[in-house]
Amino acid sequence: MHIVLDDTAMTAAGQGNILASRLIHRAHAEAGWFLYAPACALVEADRTRPGTAGHLAALPGITVLDLDLSAALALARQETWAAAHSQFAAQPTPDRPDGAIIATTAPKRWEGEPVRVLDLST
């Protein structure tokens, strides 16, 4: 299971959201669970809730995704860096042929986008 945390999910995790906490626990404790934090979304989450970036980046079950050239080019076509980097990270890759699911507390943000969403707001 490959899951990308968007900035809203990261902020929610820092505020004790039980569903986000379960994802973090699974990524740390269970084989086959992978949790990703795109750098641009991490920055936005830290702006919303200072300390979030350092906390999440220190967790062993989370992989921080750098902003490489292909991600930067994808960002140029989107409205916000956080959402664009999350969407880019969720796209299929050789390691993740089915792509990844975006975990979010703002599922309406992703309506009409070519991504699968896991709603953490309930």
PDB file of C-alpha atoms in Angstrom:
ATOM      1  CA  MET A   1       0.000   0.000   0.000  1.00  0.00           C
ATOM      2  CA  HIS A   2       1.524   3.298  -1.119  1.00  0.00           C
ATOM      3  CA  ILE A   3       0.055   6.442   0.413  1.00  0.00           C
ATOM      4  CA  VAL A   4       1.015  10.074  -0.114  1.00  0.00           C
ATOM      5  CA  LEU A   5       0.184  12.494   2.691  1.00  0.00           C
ATOM      6  CA  ASP A   6      -0.959  15.870   1.419  1.00  0.00           C
ATOM      7  CA  ASP A   7      -0.419  18.983   3.541  1.00  0.00           C
ATOM      8  CA  THR A   8      -3.842  18.670   5.208  1.00  0.00           C
ATOM      9  CA  ALA A   9      -3.148  15.082   6.259  1.00  0.00           C
ATOM     10  CA  MET A  10       0.233  16.100   7.668  1.00  0.00           C
ATOM     11  CA  THR A  11      -1.329  18.896   9.688  1.00  0.00           C
ATOM     12  CA  ALA A  12      -4.049  16.540  10.905  1.00  0.00           C
ATOM     13  CA  ALA A  13      -1.440  13.997  12.001  1.00  0.00           C
ATOM     14  CA  GLY A  14       0.203  16.679  14.119  1.00  0.00           C
ATOM     15  CA  GLN A  15      -3.155  17.463  15.698  1.00  0.00           C
ATOM     16  CA  GLY A  16      -3.814  13.873  16.724  1.00  0.00           C
ATOM     17  CA  ASN A  17      -6.074  12.715  13.878  1.00  0.00           C
ATOM     18  CA  ILE A  18      -6.618   9.027  14.660  1.00  0.00           C
ATOM     19  CA  LEU A  19      -6.780   7.918  11.017  1.00  0.00           C
ATOM     20  CA  ALA A  20      -3.526   9.699  10.157  1.00  0.00           C
ATOM     21  CA  SER A  21      -1.922   8.178  13.262  1.00  0.00           C
ATOM     22  CA  ARG A  22      -3.005   4.699  12.168  1.00  0.00           C
ATOM     23  CA  LEU A  23      -1.419   5.216   8.744  1.00  0.00           C
ATOM     24  CA  ILE A  24       1.841   6.302  10.353  1.00  0.00           C
ATOM     25  CA  HIS A  25       1.800   3.301  12.675  1.00  0.00           C
ATOM     26  CA  ARG A  26       1.132   0.871   9.815  1.00  0.00           C
ATOM     27  CA  ALA A  27       3.903   2.336   7.680  1.00  0.00           C
ATOM     28  CA  HIS A  28       6.302   1.829  10.570  1.00  0.00           C
ATOM     29  CA  ALA A  29       5.116  -1.574  11.784  1.00  0.00           C
ATOM     30  CA  GLU A  30       3.737  -3.498   8.799  1.00  0.00           C
ATOM     31  CA  ALA A  31       5.555  -4.764   5.731  1.00  0.00           C
ATOM     32  CA  GLY A  32       4.124  -3.532   2.450  1.00  0.00           C
ATOM     33  CA  TRP A  33       2.882  -0.181   3.812  1.00  0.00           C
ATOM     34  CA  PHE A  34       4.672   2.900   2.495  1.00  0.00           C
ATOM     35  CA  LEU A  35       3.942   6.477   3.498  1.00  0.00           C
ATOM     36  CA  TYR A  36       5.330   9.451   1.562  1.00  0.00           C
ATOM     37  CA  ALA A  37       5.635  13.130   2.464  1.00  0.00           C
ATOM     38  CA  PRO A  38       6.283  15.341  -0.575  1.00  0.00           C
ATOM     39  CA  ALA A  39       8.667  18.140   0.428  1.00  0.00           C
ATOM     40  CA  CYS A  40       6.426  20.943  -0.869  1.00  0.00           C
ATOM     41  CA  ALA A  41       3.444  19.632   1.079  1.00  0.00           C
ATOM     42  CA  LEU A  42       5.661  19.263   4.149  1.00  0.00           C
ATOM     43  CA  VAL A  43       6.613  22.948   3.917  1.00  0.00           C
ATOM     44  CA  GLU A  44       2.960  24.008   3.612  1.00  0.00           C
ATOM     45  CA  ALA A  45       1.948  21.827   6.573  1.00  0.00           C
ATOM     46  CA  ASP A  46       4.724  23.406   8.646  1.00  0.00           C
ATOM     47  CA  ARG A  47       3.495  26.884   7.711  1.00  0.00           C
ATOM     48  CA  THR A  48       0.028  25.927   8.926  1.00  0.00           C
ATOM     49  CA  ARG A  49       1.247  24.175  12.061  1.00  0.00           C
ATOM     50  CA  PRO A  50       4.867  24.985  12.972  1.00  0.00           C
ATOM     51  CA  GLY A  51       6.883  21.939  13.987  1.00  0.00           C
ATOM     52  CA  THR A  52       4.976  19.532  11.749  1.00  0.00           C
ATOM     53  CA  ALA A  53       7.796  19.127   9.223  1.00  0.00           C
ATOM     54  CA  GLY A  54      10.441  18.269  11.776  1.00  0.00           C
ATOM     55  CA  HIS A  55       8.155  15.851  13.571  1.00  0.00           C
ATOM     56  CA  LEU A  56       7.037  13.950  10.468  1.00  0.00           C
ATOM     57  CA  ALA A  57      10.495  13.886   8.898  1.00  0.00           C
ATOM     58  CA  ALA A  58      11.846  12.234  12.066  1.00  0.00           C
ATOM     59  CA  LEU A  59       9.358   9.352  11.953  1.00  0.00           C
ATOM     60  CA  PRO A  60      10.896   6.124  10.651  1.00  0.00           C
ATOM     61  CA  GLY A  61       7.856   5.039   8.618  1.00  0.00           C
ATOM     62  CA  ILE A  62       7.699   8.173   6.460  1.00  0.00           C
ATOM     63  CA  THR A  63       9.764   8.805   3.323  1.00  0.00           C
ATOM     64  CA  VAL A  64      10.252  12.466   2.463  1.00  0.00           C
ATOM     65  CA  LEU A  65      10.151  12.963  -1.306  1.00  0.00           C
ATOM     66  CA  ASP A  66      12.576  15.567  -2.635  1.00  0.00           C
ATOM     67  CA  LEU A  67      11.691  18.113  -5.260  1.00  0.00           C
ATOM     68  CA  ASP A  68      13.599  16.805  -8.275  1.00  0.00           C
ATOM     69  CA  LEU A  69      13.547  18.200 -11.803  1.00  0.00           C
ATOM     70  CA  SER A  70      10.563  16.182 -13.041  1.00  0.00           C
ATOM     71  CA  ALA A  71       8.557  17.178  -9.956  1.00  0.00           C
ATOM     72  CA  ALA A  72       9.544  20.833 -10.389  1.00  0.00           C
ATOM     73  CA  LEU A  73       8.356  20.793 -13.998  1.00  0.00           C
ATOM     74  CA  ALA A  74       5.026  19.292 -12.887  1.00  0.00           C
ATOM     75  CA  LEU A  75       4.642  21.998 -10.217  1.00  0.00           C
ATOM     76  CA  ALA A  76       4.915  24.734 -12.798  1.00  0.00           C
ATOM     77  CA  ARG A  77       1.585  23.640 -14.296  1.00  0.00           C
ATOM     78  CA  GLN A  78      -0.405  23.614 -11.024  1.00  0.00           C
ATOM     79  CA  GLU A  79      -1.933  26.237  -8.736  1.00  0.00           C
ATOM     80  CA  THR A  80      -0.264  25.320  -5.430  1.00  0.00           C
ATOM     81  CA  TRP A  81       3.050  23.636  -4.829  1.00  0.00           C
ATOM     82  CA  ALA A  82       1.762  21.439  -2.001  1.00  0.00           C
ATOM     83  CA  ALA A  83      -1.114  19.930  -3.985  1.00  0.00           C
ATOM     84  CA  ALA A  84       0.967  19.681  -7.164  1.00  0.00           C
ATOM     85  CA  HIS A  85       3.825  17.826  -5.473  1.00  0.00           C
ATOM     86  CA  SER A  86       1.352  15.481  -3.753  1.00  0.00           C
ATOM     87  CA  GLN A  87      -0.396  14.743  -7.046  1.00  0.00           C
ATOM     88  CA  PHE A  88       2.926  14.210  -8.813  1.00  0.00           C
ATOM     89  CA  ALA A  89       4.063  11.814  -6.061  1.00  0.00           C
ATOM     90  CA  ALA A  90       0.872   9.773  -6.437  1.00  0.00           C
ATOM     91  CA  GLN A  91       1.400   9.108 -10.141  1.00  0.00           C
ATOM     92  CA  PRO A  92       2.519   5.644 -11.284  1.00  0.00           C
ATOM     93  CA  THR A  93       6.255   4.929 -11.317  1.00  0.00           C
ATOM     94  CA  PRO A  94       8.284   1.794 -12.040  1.00  0.00           C
ATOM     95  CA  ASP A  95       8.331   1.115  -8.269  1.00  0.00           C
ATOM     96  CA  ARG A  96       4.620   1.861  -7.923  1.00  0.00           C
ATOM     97  CA  PRO A  97       2.932   0.807 -11.183  1.00  0.00           C
ATOM     98  CA  ASP A  98      -0.529   1.479  -9.725  1.00  0.00           C
ATOM     99  CA  GLY A  99       0.521   4.826  -8.283  1.00  0.00           C
ATOM    100  CA  ALA A 100      -0.309   5.856  -4.747  1.00  0.00           C
ATOM    101  CA  ILE A 101      -3.359   7.008  -2.835  1.00  0.00           C
ATOM    102  CA  ILE A 102      -3.482  10.572  -1.516  1.00  0.00           C
ATOM    103  CA  ALA A 103      -4.473  10.808   2.147  1.00  0.00           C
ATOM    104  CA  THR A 104      -6.222  14.101   2.878  1.00  0.00           C
ATOM    105  CA  THR A 105      -8.663  15.856   5.178  1.00  0.00           C
ATOM    106  CA  ALA A 106      -9.841  17.981   2.226  1.00  0.00           C
ATOM    107  CA  PRO A 107     -11.154  15.442  -0.312  1.00  0.00           C
ATOM    108  CA  LYS A 108     -13.019  18.098  -2.325  1.00  0.00           C
ATOM    109  CA  ARG A 109      -9.630  19.560  -3.259  1.00  0.00           C
ATOM    110  CA  TRP A 110      -8.990  16.421  -5.317  1.00  0.00           C
ATOM    111  CA  GLU A 111     -12.337  16.233  -7.146  1.00  0.00           C
ATOM    112  CA  GLY A 112     -11.759  16.013 -10.881  1.00  0.00           C
ATOM    113  CA  GLU A 113      -8.071  15.145 -10.472  1.00  0.00           C
ATOM    114  CA  PRO A 114      -6.700  11.815 -11.722  1.00  0.00           C
ATOM    115  CA  VAL A 115      -5.861  10.484  -8.242  1.00  0.00           C
ATOM    116  CA  ARG A 116      -7.293   8.051  -5.709  1.00  0.00           C
ATOM    117  CA  VAL A 117      -8.160   9.630  -2.359  1.00  0.00           C
ATOM    118  CA  LEU A 118      -8.310   8.389   1.217  1.00  0.00           C
ATOM    119  CA  ASP A 119     -10.500  10.721   3.284  1.00  0.00           C
ATOM    120  CA  LEU A 120      -9.079  11.225   6.770  1.00  0.00           C
ATOM    121  CA  SER A 121     -11.715  13.766   7.797  1.00  0.00           C
ATOM    122  CA  THR A 122     -14.288  11.248   9.033  1.00  0.00           C
TER     123      THR A 122
END
